[in-house]
Short mmCIF file of N, CA, C and O in Angstrom, two decimals:
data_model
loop_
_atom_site.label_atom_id
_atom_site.label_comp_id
_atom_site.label_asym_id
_atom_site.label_seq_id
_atom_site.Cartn_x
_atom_site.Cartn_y
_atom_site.Cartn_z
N UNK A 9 2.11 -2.49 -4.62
CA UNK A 9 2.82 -3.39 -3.74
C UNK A 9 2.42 -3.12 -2.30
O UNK A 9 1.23 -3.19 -1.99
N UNK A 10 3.29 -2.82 -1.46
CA UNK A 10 2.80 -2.16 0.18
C UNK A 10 2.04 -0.90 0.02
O UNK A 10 2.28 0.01 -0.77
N UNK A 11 0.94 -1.02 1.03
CA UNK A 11 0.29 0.45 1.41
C UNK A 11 0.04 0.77 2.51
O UNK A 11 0.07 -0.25 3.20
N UNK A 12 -0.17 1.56 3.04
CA UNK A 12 -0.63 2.02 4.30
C UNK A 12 -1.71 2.51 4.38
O UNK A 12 -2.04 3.19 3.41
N UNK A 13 -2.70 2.40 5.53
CA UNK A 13 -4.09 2.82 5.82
C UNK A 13 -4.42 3.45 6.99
O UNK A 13 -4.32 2.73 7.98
N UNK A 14 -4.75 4.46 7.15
CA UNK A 14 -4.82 5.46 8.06
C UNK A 14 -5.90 5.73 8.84
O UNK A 14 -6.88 6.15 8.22
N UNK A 15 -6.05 5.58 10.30
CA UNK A 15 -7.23 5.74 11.09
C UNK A 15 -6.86 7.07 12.49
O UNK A 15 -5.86 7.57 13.01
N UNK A 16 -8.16 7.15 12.58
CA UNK A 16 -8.02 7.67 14.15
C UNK A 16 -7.96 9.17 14.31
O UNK A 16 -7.70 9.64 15.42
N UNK A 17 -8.28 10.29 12.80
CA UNK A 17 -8.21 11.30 12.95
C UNK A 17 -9.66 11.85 13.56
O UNK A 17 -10.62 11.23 14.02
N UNK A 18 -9.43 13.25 13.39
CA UNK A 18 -10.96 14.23 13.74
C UNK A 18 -10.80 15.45 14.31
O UNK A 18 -9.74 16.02 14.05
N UNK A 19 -11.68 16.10 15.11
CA UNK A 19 -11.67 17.02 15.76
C UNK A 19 -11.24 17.24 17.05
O UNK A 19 -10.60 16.24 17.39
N UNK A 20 -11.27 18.02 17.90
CA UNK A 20 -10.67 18.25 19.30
C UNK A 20 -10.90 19.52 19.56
O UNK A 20 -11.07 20.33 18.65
N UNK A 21 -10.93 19.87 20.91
CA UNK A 21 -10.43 21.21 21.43
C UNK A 21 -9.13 21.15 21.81
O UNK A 21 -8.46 20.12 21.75
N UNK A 22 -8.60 22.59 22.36
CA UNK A 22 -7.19 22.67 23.12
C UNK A 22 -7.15 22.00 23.97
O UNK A 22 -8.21 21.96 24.59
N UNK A 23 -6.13 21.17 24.46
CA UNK A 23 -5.55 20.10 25.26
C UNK A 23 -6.06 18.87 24.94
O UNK A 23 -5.72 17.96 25.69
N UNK A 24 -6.60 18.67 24.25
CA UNK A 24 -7.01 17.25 23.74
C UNK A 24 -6.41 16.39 23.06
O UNK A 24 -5.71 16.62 22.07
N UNK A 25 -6.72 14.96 23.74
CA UNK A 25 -6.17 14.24 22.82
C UNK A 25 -6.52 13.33 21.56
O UNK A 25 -7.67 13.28 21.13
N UNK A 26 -5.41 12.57 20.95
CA UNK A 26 -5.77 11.58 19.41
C UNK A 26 -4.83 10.52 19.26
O UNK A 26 -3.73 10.52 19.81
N UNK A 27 -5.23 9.68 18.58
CA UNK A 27 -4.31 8.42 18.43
C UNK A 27 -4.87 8.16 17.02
O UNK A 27 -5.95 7.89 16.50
N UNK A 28 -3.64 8.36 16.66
CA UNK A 28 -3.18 8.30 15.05
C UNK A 28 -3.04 6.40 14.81
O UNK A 28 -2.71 5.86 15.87
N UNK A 29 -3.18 5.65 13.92
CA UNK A 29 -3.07 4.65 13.14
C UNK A 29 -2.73 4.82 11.88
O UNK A 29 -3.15 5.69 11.13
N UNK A 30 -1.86 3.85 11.62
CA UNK A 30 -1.40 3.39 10.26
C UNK A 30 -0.60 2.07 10.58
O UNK A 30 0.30 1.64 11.30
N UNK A 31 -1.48 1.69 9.61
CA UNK A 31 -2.14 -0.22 9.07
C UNK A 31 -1.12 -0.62 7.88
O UNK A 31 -1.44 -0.11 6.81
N UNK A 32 0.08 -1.46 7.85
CA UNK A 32 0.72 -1.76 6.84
C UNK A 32 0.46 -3.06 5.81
O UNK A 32 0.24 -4.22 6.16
N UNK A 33 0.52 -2.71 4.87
CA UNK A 33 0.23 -4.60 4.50
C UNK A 33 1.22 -4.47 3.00
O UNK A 33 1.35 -3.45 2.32
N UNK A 34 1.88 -5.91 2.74
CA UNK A 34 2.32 -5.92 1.48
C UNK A 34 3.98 -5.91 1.34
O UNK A 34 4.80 -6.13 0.45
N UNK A 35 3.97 -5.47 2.88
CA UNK A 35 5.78 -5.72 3.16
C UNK A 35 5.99 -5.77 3.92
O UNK A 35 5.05 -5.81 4.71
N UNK A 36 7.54 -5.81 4.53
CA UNK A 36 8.46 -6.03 5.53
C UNK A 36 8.03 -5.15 6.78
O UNK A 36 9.04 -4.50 7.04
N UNK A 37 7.12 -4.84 7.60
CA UNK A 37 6.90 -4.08 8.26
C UNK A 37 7.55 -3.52 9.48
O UNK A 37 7.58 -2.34 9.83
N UNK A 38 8.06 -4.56 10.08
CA UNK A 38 8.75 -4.51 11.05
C UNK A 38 10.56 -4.28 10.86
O UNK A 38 11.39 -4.25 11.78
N UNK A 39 10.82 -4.14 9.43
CA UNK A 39 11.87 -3.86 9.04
C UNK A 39 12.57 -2.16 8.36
O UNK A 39 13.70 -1.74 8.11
N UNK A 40 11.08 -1.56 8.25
CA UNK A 40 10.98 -0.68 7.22
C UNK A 40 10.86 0.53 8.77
O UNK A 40 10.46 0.29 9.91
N UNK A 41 11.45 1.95 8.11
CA UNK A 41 11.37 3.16 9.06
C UNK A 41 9.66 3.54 8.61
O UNK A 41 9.23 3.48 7.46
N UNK A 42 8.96 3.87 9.67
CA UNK A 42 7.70 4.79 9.60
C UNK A 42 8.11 6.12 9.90
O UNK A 42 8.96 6.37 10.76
N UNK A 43 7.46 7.09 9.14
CA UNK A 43 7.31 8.71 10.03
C UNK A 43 5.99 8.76 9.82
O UNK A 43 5.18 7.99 9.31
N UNK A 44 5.92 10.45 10.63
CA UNK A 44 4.40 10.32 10.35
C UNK A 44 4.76 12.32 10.07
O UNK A 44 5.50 13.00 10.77
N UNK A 45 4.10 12.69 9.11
CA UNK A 45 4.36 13.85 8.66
C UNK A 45 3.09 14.41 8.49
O UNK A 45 2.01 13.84 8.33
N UNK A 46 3.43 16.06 8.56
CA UNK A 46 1.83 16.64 8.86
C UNK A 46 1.78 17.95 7.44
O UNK A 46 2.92 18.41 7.39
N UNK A 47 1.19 18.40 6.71
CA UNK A 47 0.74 19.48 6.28
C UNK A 47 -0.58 20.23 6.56
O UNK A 47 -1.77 19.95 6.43
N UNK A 48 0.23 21.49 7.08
CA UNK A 48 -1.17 22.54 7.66
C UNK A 48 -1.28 23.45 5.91
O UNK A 48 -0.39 23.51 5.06
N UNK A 49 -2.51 23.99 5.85
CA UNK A 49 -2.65 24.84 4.59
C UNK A 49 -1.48 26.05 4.71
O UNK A 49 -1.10 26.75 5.65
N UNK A 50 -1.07 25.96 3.22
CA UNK A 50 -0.19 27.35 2.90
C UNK A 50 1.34 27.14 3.69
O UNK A 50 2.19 28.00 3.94
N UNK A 51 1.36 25.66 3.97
CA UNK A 51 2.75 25.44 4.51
C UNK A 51 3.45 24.17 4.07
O UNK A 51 2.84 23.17 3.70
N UNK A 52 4.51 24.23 4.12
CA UNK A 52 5.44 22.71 3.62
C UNK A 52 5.42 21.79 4.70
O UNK A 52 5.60 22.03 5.90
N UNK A 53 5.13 20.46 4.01
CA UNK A 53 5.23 19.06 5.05
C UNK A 53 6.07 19.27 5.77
O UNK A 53 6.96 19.78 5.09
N UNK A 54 6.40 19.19 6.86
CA UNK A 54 6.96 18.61 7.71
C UNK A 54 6.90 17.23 8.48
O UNK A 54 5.90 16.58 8.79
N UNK A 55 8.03 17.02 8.67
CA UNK A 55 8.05 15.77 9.52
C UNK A 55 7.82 15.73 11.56
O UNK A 55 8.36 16.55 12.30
N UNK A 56 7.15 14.89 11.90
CA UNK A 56 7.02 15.21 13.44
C UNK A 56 6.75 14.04 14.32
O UNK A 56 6.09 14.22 15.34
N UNK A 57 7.33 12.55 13.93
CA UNK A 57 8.01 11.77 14.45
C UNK A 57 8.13 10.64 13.72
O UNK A 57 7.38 10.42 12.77
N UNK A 58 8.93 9.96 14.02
CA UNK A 58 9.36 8.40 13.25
C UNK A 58 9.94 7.51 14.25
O UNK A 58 10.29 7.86 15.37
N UNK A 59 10.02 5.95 13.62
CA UNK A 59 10.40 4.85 14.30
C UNK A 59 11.12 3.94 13.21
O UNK A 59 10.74 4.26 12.08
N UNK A 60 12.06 2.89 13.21
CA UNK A 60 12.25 2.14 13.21
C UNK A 60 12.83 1.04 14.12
O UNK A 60 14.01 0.76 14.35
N UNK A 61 11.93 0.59 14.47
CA UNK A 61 12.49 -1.00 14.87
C UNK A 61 13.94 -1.40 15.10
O UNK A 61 14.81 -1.20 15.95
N UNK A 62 13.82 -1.95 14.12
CA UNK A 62 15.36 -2.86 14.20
C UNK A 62 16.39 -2.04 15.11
O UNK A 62 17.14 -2.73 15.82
N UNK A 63 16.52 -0.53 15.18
CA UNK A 63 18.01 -0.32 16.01
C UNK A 63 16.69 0.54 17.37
O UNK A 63 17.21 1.24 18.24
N UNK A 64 15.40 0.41 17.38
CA UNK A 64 15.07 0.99 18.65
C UNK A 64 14.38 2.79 18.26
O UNK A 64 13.71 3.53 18.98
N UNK A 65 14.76 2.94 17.26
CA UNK A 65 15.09 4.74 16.89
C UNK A 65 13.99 4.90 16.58
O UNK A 65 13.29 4.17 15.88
N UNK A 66 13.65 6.20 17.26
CA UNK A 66 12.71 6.79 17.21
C UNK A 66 12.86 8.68 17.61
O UNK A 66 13.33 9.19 18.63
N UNK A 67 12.43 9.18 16.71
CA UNK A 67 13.01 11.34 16.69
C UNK A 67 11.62 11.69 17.19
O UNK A 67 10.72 10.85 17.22
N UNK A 68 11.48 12.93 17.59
CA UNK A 68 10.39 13.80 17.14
C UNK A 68 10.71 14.98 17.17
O UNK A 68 11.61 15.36 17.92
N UNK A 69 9.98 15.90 16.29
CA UNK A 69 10.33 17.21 15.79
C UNK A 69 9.79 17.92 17.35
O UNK A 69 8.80 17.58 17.99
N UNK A 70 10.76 18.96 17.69
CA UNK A 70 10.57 20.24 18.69
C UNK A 70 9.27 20.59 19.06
O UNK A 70 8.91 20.77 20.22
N UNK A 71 8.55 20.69 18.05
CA UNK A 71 7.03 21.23 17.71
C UNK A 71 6.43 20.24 19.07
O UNK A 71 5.81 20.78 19.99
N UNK A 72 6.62 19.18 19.05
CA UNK A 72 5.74 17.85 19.63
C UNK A 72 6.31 17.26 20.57
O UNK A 72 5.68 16.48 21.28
N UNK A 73 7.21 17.44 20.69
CA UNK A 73 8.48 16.64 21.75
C UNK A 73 7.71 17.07 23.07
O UNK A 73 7.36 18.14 23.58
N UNK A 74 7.61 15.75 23.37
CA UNK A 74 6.97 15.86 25.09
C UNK A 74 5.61 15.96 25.01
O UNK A 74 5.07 16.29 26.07
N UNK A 75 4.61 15.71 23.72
CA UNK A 75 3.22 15.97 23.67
C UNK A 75 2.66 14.75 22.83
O UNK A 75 1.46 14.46 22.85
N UNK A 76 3.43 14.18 22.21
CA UNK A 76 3.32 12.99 21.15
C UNK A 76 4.14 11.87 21.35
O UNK A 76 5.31 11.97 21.71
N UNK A 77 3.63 10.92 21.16
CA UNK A 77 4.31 9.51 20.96
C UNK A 77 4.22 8.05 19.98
O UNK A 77 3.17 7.50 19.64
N UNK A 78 5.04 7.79 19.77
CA UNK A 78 5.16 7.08 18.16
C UNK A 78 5.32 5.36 18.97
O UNK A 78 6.06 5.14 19.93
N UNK A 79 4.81 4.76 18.58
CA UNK A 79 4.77 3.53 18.88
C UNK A 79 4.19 2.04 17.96
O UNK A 79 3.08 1.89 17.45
N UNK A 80 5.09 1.30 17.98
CA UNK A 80 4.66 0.30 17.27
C UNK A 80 3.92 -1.43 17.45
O UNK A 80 4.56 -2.27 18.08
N UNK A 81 2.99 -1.66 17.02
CA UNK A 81 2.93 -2.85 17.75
C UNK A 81 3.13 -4.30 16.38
O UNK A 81 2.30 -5.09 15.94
N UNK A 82 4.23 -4.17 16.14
CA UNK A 82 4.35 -5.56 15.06
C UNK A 82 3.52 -6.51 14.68
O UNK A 82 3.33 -6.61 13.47
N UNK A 83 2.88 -7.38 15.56
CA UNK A 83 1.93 -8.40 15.34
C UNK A 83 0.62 -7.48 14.27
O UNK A 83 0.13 -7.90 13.23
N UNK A 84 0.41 -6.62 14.72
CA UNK A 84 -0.81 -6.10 13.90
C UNK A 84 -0.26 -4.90 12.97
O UNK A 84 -0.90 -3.95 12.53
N UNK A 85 1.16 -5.22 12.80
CA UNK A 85 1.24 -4.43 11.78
C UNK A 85 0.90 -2.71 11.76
O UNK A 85 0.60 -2.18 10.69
N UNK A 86 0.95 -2.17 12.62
CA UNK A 86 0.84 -1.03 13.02
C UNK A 86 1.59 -0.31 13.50
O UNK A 86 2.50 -0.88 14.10
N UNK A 87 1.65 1.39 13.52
CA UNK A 87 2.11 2.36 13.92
C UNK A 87 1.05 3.33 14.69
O UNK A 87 -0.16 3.19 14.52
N UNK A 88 1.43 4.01 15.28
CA UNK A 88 0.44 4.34 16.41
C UNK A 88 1.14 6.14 16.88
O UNK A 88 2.24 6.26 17.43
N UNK A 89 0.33 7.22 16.56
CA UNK A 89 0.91 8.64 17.66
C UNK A 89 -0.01 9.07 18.09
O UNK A 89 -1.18 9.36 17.84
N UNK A 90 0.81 9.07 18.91
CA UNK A 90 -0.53 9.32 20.29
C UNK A 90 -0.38 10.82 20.37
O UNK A 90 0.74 11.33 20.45
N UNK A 91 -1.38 11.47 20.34
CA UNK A 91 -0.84 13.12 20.35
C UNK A 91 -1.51 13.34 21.92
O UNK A 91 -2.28 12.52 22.41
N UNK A 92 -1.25 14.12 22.34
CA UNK A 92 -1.61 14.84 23.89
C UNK A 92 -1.28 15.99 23.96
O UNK A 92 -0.20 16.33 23.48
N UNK A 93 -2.33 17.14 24.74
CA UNK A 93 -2.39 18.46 25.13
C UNK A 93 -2.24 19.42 23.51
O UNK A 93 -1.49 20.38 23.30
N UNK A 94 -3.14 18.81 22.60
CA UNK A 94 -3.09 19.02 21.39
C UNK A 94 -3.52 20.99 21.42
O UNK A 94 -4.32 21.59 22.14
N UNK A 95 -2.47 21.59 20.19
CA UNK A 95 -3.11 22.92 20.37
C UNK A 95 -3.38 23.38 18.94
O UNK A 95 -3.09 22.70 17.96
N UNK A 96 -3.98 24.62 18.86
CA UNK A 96 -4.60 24.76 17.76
C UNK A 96 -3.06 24.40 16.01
O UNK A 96 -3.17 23.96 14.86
N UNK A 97 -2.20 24.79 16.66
CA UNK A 97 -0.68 24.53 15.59
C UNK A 97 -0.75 23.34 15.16
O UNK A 97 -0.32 23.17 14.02
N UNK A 98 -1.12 22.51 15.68
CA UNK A 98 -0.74 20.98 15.52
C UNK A 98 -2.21 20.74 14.02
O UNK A 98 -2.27 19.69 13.39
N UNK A 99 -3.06 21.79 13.79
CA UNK A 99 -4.17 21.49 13.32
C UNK A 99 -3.22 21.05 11.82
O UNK A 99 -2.60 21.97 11.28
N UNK A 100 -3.16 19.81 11.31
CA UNK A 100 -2.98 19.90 9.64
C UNK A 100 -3.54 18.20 9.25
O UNK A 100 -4.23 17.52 10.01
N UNK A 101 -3.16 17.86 8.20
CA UNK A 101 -3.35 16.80 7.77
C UNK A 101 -2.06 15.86 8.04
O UNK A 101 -0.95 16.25 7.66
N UNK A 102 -2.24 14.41 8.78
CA UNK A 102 -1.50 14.03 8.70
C UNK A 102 -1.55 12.58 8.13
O UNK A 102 -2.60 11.94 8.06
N UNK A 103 -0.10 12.04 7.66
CA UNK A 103 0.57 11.37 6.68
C UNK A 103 1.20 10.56 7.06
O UNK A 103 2.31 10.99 7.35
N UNK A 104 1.05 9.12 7.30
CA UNK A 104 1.93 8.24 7.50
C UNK A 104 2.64 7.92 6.15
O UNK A 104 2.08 7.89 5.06
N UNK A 105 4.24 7.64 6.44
CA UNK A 105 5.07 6.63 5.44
C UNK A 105 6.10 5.97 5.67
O UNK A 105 6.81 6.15 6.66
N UNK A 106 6.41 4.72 4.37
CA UNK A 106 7.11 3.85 5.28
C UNK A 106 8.34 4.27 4.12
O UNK A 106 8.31 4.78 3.00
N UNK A 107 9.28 3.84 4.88
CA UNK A 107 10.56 3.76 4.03
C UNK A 107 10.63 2.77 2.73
O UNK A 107 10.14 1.64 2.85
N UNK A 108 11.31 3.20 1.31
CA UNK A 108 11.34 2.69 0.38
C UNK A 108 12.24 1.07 0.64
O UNK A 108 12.44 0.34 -0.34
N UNK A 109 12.62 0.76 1.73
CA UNK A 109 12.90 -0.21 1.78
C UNK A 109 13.80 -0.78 3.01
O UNK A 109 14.87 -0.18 2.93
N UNK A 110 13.81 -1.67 4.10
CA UNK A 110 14.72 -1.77 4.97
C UNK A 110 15.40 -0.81 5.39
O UNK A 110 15.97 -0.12 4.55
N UNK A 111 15.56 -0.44 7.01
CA UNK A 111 16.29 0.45 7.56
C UNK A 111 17.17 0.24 8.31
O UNK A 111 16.53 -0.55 9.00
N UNK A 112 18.16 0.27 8.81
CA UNK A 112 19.23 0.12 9.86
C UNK A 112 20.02 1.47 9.98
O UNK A 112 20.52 2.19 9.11
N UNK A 113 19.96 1.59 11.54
CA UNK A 113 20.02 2.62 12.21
C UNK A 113 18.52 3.30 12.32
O UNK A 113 17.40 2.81 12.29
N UNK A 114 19.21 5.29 12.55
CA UNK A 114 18.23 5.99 12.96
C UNK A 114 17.13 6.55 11.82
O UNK A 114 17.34 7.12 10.75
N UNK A 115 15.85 6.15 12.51
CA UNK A 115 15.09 7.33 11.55
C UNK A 115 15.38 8.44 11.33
O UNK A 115 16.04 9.21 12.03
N UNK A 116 14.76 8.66 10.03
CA UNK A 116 14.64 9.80 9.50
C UNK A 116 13.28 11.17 9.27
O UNK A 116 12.25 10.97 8.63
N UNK A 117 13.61 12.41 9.94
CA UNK A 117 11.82 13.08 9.74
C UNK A 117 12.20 13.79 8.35
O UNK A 117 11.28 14.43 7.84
N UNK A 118 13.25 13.78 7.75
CA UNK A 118 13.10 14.48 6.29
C UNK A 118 13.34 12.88 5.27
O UNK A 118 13.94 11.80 5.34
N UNK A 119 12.33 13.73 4.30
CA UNK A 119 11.81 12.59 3.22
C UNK A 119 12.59 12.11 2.22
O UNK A 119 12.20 11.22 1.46
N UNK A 120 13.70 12.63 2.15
CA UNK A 120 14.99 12.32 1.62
C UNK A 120 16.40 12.66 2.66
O UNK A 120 17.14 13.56 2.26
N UNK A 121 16.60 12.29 3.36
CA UNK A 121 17.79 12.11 4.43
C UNK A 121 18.83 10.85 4.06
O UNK A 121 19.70 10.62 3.23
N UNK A 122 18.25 10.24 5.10
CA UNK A 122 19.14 8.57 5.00
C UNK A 122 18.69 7.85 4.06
O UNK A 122 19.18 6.75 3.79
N UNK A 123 17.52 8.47 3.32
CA UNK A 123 16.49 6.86 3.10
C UNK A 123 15.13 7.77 2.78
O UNK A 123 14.46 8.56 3.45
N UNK A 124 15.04 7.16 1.16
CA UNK A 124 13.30 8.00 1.28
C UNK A 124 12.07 7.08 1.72
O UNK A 124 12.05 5.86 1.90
N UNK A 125 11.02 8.04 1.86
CA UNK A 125 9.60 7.85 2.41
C UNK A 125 9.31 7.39 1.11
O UNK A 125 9.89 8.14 0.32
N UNK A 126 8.63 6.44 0.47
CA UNK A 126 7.78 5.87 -0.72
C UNK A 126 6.32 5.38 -0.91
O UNK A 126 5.50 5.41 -1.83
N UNK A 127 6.35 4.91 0.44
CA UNK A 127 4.78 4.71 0.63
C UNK A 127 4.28 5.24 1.62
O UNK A 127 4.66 5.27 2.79
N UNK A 128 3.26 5.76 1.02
CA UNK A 128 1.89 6.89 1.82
C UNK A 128 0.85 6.61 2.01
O UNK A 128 0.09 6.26 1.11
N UNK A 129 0.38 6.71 3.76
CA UNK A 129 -1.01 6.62 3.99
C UNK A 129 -1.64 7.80 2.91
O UNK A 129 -1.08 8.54 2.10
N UNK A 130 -3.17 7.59 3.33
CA UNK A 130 -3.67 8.29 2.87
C UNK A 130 -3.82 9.75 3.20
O UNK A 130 -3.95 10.69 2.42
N UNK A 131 -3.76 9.76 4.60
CA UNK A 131 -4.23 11.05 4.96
C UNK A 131 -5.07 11.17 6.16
O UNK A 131 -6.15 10.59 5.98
N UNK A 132 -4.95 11.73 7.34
CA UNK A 132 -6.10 12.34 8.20
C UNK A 132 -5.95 13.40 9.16
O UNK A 132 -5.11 13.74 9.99
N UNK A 133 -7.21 13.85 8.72
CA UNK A 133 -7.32 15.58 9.07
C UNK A 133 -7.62 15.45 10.37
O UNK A 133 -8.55 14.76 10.78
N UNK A 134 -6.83 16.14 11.13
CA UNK A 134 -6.43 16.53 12.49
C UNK A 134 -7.20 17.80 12.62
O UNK A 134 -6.90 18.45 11.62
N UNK A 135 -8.34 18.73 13.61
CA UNK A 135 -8.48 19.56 13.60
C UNK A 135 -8.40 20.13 15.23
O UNK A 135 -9.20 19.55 15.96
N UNK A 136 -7.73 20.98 15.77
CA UNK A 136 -7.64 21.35 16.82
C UNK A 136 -8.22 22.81 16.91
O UNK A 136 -7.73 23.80 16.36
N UNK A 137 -9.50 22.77 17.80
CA UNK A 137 -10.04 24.54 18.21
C UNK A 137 -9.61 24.52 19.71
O UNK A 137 -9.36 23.73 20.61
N UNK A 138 -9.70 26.22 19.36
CA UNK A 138 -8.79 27.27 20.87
C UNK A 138 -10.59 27.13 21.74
O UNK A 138 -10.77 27.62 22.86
#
């Protein structure tokens, strides 16, 4: 049914920046919560920002707050994090997903909270050197 498609990863040094993409097609897009979640090796996903629309809401995890930004542009169906002053921590794979279905109110960065995550980008590897 809906999927998501993932652009815009790669390499970097310290302080550098990236702009994350994820491409929705197949549903309600502008209705549905996005996060965007990261796994580094030998550690559990975490979540490290989200949006939905409809009430404005948008979190980001501590880790990133003040270095990243989540943004959406509807017409093209997109989600967008902009990472800045990137450091070697931030290095993992990251994961766009959309909510299993319509959201109202606030996002969510855990994958079962208000509302689960169901559909998953694919994936892109973020690599940050010191």
């Amino acid at each position: 049914e809906g999927q998501l498609v993932e652009s815009g990863g790669g390499s970097v040094q310290t302080g550098g920046s990236l702009r994350l993409s994820c491409t929705a097609s197949g549903f309600t897009f502008d209705e549905h919560a996005i996060g965007w979640f990261r796994q580094a090796p030998g550690k559990e996903r975490e979540g490290v920002s989200c949006i939905a629309d409809f009430d404005g809401s948008t979190r980001y995890a501590d880790s990133v707050k003040g270095r990243f930004t989540i943004s959406s542009d509807n017409s093209k169906k997109t989600v967008y994090l902009e990472m800045n002053s990137l450091k070697p921590e931030d290095t993992a794979v990251y994961y766009c997903a959309a909510s299993a279905g319509p959201v109202r109110g606030d996002c969510s960065l855990y994958e079962y909270e208000f509302y689960v995550y169901e559909i998953w980008g694919q994936g892109s590897q973020v690599t940050v050197s010191s």
